[in-house]
Short mmCIF file of C-alpha atoms in Angstrom, two decimals:
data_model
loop_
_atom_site.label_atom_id
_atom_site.label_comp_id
_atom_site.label_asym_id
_atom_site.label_seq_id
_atom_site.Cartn_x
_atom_site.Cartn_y
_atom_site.Cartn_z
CA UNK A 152 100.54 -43.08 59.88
CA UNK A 153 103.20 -45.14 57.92
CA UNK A 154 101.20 -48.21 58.49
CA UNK A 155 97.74 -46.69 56.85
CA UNK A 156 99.76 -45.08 53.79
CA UNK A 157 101.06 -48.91 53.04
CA UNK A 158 97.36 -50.29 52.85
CA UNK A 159 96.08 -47.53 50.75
CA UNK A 160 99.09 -48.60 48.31
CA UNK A 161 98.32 -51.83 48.27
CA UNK A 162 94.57 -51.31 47.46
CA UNK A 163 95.61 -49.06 44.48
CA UNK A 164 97.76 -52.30 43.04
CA UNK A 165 94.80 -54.32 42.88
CA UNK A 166 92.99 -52.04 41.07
CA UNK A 167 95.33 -51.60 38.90
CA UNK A 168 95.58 -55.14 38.08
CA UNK A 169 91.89 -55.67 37.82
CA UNK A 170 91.60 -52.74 35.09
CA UNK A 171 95.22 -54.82 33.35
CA UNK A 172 94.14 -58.15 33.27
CA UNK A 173 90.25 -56.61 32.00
CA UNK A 174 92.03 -54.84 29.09
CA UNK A 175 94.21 -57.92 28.46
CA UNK A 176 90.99 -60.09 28.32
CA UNK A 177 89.31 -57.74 26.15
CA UNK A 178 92.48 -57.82 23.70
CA UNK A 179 92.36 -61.41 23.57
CA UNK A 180 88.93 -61.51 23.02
CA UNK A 181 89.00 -58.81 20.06
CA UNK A 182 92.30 -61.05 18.93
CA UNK A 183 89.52 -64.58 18.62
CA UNK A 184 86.72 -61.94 17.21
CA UNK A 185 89.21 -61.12 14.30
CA UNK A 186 90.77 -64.38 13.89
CA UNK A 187 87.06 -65.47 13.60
CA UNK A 188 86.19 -62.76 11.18
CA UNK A 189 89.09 -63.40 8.69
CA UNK A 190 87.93 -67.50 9.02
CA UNK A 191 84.08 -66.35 8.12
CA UNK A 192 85.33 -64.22 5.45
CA UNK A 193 87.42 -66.91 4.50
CA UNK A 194 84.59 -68.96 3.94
CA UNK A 195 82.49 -66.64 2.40
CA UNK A 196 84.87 -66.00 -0.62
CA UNK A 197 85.73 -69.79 -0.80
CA UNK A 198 82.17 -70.64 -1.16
CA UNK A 199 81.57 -67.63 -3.48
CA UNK A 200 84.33 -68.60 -5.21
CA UNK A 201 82.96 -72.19 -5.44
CA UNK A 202 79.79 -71.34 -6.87
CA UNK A 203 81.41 -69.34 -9.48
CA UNK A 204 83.21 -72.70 -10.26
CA UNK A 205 80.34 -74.51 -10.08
CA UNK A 206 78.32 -72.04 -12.75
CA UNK A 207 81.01 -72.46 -15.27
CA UNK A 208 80.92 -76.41 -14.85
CA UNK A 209 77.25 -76.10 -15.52
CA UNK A 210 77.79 -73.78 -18.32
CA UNK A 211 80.63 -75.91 -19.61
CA UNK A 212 78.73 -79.63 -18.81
CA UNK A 213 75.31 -78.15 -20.81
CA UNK A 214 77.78 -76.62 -23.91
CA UNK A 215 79.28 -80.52 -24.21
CA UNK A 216 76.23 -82.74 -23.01
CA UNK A 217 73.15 -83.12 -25.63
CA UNK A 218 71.39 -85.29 -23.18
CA UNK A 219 71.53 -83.01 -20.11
CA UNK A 220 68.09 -81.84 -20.35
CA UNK A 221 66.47 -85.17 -20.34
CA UNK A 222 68.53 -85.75 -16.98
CA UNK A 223 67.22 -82.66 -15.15
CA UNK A 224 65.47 -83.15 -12.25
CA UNK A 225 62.15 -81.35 -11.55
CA UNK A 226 63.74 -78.22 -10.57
CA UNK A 227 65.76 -78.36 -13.75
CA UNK A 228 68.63 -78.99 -11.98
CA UNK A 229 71.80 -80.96 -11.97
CA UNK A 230 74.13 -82.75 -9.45
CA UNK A 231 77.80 -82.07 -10.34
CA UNK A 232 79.92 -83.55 -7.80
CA UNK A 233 78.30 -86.82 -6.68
CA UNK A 234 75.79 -86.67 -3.62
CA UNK A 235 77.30 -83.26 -2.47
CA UNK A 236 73.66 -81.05 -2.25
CA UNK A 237 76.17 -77.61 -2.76
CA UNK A 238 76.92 -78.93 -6.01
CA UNK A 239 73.61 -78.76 -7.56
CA UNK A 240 73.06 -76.16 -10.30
CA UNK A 241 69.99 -75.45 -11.81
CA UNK A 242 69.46 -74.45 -15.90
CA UNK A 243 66.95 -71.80 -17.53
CA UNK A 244 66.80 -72.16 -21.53
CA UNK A 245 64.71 -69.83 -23.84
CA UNK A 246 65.10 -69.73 -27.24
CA UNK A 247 66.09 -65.68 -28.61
CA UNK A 248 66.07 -65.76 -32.01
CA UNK A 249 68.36 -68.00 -33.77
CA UNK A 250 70.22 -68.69 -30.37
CA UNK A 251 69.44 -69.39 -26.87
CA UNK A 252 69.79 -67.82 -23.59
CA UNK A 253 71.01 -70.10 -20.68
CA UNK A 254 70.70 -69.00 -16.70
CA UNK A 255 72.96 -71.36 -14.82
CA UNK A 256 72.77 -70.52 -10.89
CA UNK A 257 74.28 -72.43 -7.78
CA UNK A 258 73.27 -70.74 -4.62
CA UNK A 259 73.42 -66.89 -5.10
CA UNK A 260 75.76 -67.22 -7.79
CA UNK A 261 74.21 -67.17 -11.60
CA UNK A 262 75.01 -66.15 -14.67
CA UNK A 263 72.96 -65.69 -18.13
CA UNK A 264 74.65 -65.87 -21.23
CA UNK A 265 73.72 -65.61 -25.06
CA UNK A 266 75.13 -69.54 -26.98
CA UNK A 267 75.11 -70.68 -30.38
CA UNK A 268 76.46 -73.70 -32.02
CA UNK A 269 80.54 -75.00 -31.84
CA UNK A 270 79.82 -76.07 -35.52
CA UNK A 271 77.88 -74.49 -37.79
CA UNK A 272 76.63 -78.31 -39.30
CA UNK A 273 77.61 -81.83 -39.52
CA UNK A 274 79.99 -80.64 -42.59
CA UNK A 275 81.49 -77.97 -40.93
CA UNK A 276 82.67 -76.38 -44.11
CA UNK A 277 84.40 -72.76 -45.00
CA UNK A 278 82.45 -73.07 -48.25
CA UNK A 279 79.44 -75.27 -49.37
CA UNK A 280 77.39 -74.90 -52.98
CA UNK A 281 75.63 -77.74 -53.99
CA UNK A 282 75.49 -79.73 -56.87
CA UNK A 283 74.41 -77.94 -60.22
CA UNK A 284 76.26 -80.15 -63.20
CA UNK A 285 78.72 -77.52 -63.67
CA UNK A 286 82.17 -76.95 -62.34
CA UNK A 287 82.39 -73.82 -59.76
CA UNK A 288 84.97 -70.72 -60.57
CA UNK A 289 87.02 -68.11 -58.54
CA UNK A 290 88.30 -65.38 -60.00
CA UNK A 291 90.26 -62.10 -58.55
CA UNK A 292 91.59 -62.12 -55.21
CA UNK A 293 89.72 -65.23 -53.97
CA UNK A 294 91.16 -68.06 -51.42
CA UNK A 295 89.67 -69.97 -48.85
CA UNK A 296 91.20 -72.00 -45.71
CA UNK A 297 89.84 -75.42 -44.19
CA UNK A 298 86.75 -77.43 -46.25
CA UNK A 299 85.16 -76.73 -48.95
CA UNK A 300 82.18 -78.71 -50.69
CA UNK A 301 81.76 -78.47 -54.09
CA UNK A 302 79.77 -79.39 -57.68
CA UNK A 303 81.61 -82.62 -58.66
CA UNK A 304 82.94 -81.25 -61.54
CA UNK A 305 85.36 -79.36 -59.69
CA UNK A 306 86.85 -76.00 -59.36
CA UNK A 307 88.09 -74.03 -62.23
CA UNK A 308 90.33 -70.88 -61.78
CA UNK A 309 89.31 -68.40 -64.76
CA UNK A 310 89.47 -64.94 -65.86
CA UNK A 311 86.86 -62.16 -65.33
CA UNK A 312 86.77 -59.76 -68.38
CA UNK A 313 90.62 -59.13 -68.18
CA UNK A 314 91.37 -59.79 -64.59
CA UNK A 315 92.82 -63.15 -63.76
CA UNK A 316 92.77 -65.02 -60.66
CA UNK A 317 94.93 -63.74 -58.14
CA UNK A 318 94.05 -65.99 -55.06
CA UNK A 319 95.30 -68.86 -53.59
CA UNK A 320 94.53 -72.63 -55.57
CA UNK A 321 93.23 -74.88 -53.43
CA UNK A 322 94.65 -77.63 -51.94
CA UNK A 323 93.02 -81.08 -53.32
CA UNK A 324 92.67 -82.14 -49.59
CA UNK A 325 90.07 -79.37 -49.05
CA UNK A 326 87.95 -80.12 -51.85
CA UNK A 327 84.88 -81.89 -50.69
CA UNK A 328 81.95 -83.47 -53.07
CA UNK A 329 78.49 -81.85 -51.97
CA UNK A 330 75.12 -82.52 -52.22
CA UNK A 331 72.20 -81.80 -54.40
CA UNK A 332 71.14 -80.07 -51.45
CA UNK A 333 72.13 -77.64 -48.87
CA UNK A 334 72.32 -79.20 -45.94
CA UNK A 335 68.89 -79.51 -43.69
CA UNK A 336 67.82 -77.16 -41.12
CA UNK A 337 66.78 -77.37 -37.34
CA UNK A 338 63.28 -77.60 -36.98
CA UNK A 339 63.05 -75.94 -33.48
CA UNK A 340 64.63 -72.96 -35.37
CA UNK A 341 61.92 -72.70 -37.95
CA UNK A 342 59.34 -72.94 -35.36
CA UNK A 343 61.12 -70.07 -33.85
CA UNK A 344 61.07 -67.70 -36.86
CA UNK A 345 57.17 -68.53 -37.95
CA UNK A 346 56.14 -67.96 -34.24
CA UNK A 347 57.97 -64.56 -35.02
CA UNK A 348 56.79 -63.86 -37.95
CA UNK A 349 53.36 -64.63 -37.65
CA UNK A 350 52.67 -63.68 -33.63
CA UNK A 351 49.14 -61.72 -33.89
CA UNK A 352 48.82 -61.15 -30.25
CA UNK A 353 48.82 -57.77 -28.16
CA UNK A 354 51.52 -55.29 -28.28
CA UNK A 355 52.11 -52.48 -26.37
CA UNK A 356 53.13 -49.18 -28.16
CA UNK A 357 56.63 -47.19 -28.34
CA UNK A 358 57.07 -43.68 -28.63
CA UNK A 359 60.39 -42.58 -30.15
CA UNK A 360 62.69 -41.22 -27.34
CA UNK A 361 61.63 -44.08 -25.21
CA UNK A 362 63.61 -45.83 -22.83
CA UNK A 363 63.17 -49.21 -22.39
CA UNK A 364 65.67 -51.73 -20.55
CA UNK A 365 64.92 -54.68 -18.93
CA UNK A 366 67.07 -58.00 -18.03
CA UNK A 367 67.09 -61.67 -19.19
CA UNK A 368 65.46 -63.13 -16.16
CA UNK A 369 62.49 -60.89 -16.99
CA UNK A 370 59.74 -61.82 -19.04
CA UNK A 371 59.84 -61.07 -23.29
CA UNK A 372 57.86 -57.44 -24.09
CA UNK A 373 56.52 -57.53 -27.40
CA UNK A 374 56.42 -53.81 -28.68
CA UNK A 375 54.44 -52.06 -31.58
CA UNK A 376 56.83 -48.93 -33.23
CA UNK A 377 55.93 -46.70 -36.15
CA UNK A 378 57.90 -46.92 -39.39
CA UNK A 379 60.80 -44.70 -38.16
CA UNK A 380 62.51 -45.49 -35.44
CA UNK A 381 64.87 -42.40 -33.39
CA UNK A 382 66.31 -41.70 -30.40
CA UNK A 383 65.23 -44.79 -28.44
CA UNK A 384 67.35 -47.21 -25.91
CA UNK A 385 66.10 -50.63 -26.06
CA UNK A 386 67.91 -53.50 -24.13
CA UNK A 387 67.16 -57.53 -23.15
CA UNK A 388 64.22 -59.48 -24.41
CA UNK A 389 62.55 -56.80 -26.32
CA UNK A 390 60.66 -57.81 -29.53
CA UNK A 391 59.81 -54.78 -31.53
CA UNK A 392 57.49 -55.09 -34.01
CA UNK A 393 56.40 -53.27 -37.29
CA UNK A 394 53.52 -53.11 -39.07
CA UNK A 395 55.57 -53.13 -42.68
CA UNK A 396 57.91 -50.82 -43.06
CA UNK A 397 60.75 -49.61 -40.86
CA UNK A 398 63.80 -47.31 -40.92
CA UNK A 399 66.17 -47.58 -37.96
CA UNK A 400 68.12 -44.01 -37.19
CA UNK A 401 71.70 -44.06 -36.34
CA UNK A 402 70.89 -42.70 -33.06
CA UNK A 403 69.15 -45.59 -31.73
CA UNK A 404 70.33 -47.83 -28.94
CA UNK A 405 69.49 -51.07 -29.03
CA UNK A 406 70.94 -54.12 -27.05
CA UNK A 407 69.98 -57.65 -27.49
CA UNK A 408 66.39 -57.16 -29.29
CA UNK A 409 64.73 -58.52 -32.09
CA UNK A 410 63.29 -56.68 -34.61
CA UNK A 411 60.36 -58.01 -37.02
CA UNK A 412 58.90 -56.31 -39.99
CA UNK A 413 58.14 -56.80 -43.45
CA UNK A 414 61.11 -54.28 -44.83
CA UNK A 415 63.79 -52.98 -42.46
CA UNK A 416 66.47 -50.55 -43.48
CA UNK A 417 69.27 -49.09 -41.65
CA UNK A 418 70.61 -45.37 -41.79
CA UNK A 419 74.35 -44.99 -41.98
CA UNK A 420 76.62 -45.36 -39.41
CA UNK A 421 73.86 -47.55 -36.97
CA UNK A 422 75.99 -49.53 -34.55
CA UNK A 423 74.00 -52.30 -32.02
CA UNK A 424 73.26 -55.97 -31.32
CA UNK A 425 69.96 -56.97 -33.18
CA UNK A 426 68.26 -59.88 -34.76
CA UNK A 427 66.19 -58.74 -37.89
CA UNK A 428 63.63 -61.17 -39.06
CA UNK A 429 61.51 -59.54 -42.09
CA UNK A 430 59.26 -60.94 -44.46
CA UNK A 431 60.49 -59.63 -47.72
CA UNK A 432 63.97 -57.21 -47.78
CA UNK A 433 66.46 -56.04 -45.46
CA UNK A 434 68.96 -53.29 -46.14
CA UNK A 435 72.47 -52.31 -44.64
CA UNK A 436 73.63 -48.12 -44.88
CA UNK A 437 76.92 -47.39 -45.29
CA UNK A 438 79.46 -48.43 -42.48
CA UNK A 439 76.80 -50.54 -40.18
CA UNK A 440 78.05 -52.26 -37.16
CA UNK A 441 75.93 -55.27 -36.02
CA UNK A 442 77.69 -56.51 -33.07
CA UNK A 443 78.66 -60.39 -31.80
CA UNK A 444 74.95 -62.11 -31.13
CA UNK A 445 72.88 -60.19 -34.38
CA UNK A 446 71.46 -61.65 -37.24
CA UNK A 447 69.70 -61.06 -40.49
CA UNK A 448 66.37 -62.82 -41.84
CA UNK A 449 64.29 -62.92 -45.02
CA UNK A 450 61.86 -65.65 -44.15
CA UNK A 451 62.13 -68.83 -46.45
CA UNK A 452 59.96 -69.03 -49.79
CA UNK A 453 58.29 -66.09 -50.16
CA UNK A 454 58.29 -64.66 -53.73
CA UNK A 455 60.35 -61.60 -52.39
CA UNK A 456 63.03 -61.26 -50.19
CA UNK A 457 66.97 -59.30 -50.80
CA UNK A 458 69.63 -58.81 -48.33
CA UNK A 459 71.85 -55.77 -49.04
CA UNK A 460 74.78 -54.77 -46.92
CA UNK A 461 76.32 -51.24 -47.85
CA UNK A 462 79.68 -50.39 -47.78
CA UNK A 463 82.07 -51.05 -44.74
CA UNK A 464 79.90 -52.94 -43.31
CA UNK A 465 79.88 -55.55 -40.30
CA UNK A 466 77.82 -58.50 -38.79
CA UNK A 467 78.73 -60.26 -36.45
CA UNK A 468 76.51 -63.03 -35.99
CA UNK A 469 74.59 -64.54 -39.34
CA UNK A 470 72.59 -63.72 -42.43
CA UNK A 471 70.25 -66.11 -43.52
CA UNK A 472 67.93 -65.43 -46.64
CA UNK A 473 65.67 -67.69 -48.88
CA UNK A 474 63.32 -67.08 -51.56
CA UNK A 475 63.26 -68.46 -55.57
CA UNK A 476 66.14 -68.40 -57.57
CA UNK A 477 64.26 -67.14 -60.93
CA UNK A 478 61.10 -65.51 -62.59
CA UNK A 479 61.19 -66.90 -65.92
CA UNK A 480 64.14 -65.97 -67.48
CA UNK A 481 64.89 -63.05 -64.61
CA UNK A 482 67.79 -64.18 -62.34
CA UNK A 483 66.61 -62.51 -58.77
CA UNK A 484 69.59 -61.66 -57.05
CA UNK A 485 68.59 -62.60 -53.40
CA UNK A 486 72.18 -61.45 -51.25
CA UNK A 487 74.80 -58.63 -52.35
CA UNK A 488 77.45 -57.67 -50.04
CA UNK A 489 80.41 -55.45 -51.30
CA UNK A 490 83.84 -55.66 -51.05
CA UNK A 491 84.54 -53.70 -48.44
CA UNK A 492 82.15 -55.41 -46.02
CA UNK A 493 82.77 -58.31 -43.78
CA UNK A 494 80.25 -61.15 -41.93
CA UNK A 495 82.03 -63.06 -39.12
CA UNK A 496 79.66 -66.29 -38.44
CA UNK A 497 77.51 -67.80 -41.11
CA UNK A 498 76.28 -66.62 -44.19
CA UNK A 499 73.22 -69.20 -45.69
CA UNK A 500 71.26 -68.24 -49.18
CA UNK A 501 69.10 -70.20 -50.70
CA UNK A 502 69.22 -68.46 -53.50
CA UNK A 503 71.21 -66.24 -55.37
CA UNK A 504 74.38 -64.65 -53.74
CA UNK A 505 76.61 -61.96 -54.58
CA UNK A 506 79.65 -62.28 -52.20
CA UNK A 507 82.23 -60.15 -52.07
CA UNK A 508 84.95 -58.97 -49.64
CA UNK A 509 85.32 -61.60 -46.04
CA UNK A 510 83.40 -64.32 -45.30
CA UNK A 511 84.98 -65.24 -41.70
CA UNK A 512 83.14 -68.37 -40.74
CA UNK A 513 80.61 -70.41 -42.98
CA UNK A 514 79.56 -69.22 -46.38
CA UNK A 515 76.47 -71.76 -47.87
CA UNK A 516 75.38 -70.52 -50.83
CA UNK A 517 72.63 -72.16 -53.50
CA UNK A 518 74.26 -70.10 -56.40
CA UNK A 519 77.09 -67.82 -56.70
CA UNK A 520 76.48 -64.96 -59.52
CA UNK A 521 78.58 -61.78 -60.29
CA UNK A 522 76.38 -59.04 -61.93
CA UNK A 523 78.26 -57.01 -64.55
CA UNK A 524 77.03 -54.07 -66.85
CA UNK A 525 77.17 -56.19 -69.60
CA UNK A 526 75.75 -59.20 -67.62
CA UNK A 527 75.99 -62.19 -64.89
CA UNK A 528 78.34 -64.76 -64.80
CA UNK A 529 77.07 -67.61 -63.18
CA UNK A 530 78.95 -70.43 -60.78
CA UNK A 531 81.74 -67.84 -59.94
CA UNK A 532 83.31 -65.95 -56.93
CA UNK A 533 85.15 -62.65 -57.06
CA UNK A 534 87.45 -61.34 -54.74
CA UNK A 535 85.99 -62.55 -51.55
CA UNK A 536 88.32 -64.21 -48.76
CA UNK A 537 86.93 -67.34 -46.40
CA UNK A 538 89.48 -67.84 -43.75
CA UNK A 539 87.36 -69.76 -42.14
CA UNK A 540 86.99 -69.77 -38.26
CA UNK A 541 87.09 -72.64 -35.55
CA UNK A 542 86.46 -70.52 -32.94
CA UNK A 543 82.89 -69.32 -34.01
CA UNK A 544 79.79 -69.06 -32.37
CA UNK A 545 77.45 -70.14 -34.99
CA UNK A 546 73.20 -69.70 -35.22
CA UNK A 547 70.99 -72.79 -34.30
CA UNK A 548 69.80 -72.53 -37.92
CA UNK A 549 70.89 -76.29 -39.27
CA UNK A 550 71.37 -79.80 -37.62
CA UNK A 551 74.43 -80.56 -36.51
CA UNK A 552 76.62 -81.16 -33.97
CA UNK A 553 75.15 -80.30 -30.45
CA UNK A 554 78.36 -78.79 -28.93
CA UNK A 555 77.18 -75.29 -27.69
CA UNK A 556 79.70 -71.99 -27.69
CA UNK A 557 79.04 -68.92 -25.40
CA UNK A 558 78.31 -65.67 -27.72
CA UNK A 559 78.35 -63.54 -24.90
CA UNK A 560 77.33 -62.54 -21.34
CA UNK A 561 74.18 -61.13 -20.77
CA UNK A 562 74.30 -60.90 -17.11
#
């Protein structure tokens, strides 16, 4: 009886051990599965991590390289580190406007982004007018920081009807000798605008209330819209287009898009990112907010064409406006902006400007006038500050450096 009660124990031991060292074996095993998972993940977020790296060295190598495209291969793509394949990165460009949109993408990883120019031309200048024969004046509270090219007959600080300058003199370091001209312009950019301008092909329609988002990778809609626009949400490569007249509500949402028409006016309070090219006049309410990557156009040489920006307002981006100077003995006043308004970029009239308030940036201006009750004063500005900028992302709108600075993301 003892005896059989000692060989049932022992079978139960080895049991027992078989179901231990199983267990144990299984342990290890999930120990090496984990290990194994951390390593994969590991290498997952390093080579994640390395493509992200790899985007902004694309991003970074097209901004600084003018002879990139020319090197592309027939993928449009780029080796960055040698002969190592996981290096290659491959470039999208499309023009939008008076920028361009850039998709830089290493394996999954990509990124589109809005870029304009590191310099706004080969003068990079806070202020340029060009040579008239007649010395240029400031008058009020008027300074300006870094370059500024001028008539050589210099600068003259006077008094407007009994206000006296109040500014800051300039330093004789600053003051540059300009042209007879303003400087000349990119002619991929003018392309750009008459292809807007004058594109007669098929349009879809859109109702007000419509919704209508779509991303950079996509191809551009071209949409027809009545002459007042409400209560729509436009985003990405949108082009909305109107037959002559249109008035943009405050309660419009629209992202990225260019507008065309032949007069475009904006209620008060409208805030968005748009590019406005129009054939004749564009005007600012009260308190507008154009944000980083919008623009304004009135297309070069037509008879017509007036910029107005109402009070407290902003644009962040560029306004660029052209037309003649006179009718007879009529001075056409082709830009006013008021005091209490600000443009952060470049500001370029080939005309007749009325500047007041900030210029942050570039201000090139044909002639500066300041209309009074009584009259215009000619050759003069009046209480606007340049501070200048050398962080701005400036419009592809004159030749000039190639260095290329990111506006924004866009995906």
């Amino acid at each position: 009886m003892v005896k059989l009660l000692k060989h049932d124990f022992s079978a139960s031991v080895l049991a027992t051990v078989l179901v231990v060292s199983t267990l144990l074996l299984l342990g290890v095993l999930m120990v090496i599965e984990l290990w194994n998972f951390d390593l994969v993940r590991y290498n997952l977020y390093h080579q994640g991590e390395q493509a992200r790296a790899n985007v902004e060295s694309g991003f970074l190598l097209y901004s600084r390289d003018s002879t990139l495209s020319y090197r592309w291969e027939g993928d449009s793509s780029v080796l960055l580190f040698g002969q190592r394949e996981d290096s290659r990165v491959r470039y999208s460009r499309q023009r939008w406007g008076m920028y361009e949109v850039v998709e830089v993408q290493n394996g999954r990883h990509r990124s589109v982004r809005l870029l304009g120019k590191k310099a706004e031309s080969f003068w990079r200048a806070t202020l340029y007018v060009p040579e008239n024969n007649r010395a240029f004046s400031v008058t009020g509270r008027t300074f300006a920081e870094g370059d500024v090219y001028l008539p050589r007959n210099g600068i003259s600080y006077t008094q407007l009807r009994s206000e006296f300058f109040k500014g800051r003199a300039l330093d004789k370091k600053q003051i540059k000798t300009s042209e007879e001209r303003l400087p000349p312009l990119d002619e991929e950019s003018r392309d750009v605008v008459n292809g807007l301008l004058d594109y007669a092909g098929e349009r879809e329609w859109l109702e007000n209330g419509s919704v209508l988002q779509r991303g950079f990778r996509e191809p551009v809609v071209r949409v027809e819209v009545g002459e007042y626009l409400s209560g729509v949400r436009v985003s990405g490569p949108v082009i909305l287009y109107a037959s002559s007249m249109l008035f943009v509500e405050e309660n419009n949402r629209l992202e990225n898009v260019i507008i065309v028409g032949d007069r475009v006016e904006f209620a008060d309070g409208f805030s968005g990112c748009v590019q406005v090219f129009a054939r004749d006049t564009i005007l600012l309410g009260n308190q507008v907010c154009l944000k980083a990557g919008s623009g304004l156009y009135v297309r070069q040489g037509e008879e017509k064409g007036f910029i107005r920006l109402g009070e407290e307002c902003e644009v962040n981006g560029y306004v660029i406006a052209g037309a003649k100077v006179s009718e007879g003995e009529q001075k056409q006043l082709l830009y006013y902006q008021p005091e209490s308004s600000r443009v952060r970029g470049l500001l370029y009239v080939d005309g007749i400007a009325e500047v007041h308030g900030f210029v942050t940036g570039s201000l090139y201006a044909r002639e500066c006038y300041y209309f009074a009750p009584e009259g215009y004063y000619s050759g003069i500005l009046y209480n606007v500050v340049l501070p200048g900028n050398p962080g701005m992302a400036y419009p592809l709108w004159m030749r000039g450096p190639y260095e290329r600075r990111e506006v924004k993301w866009l995906d």
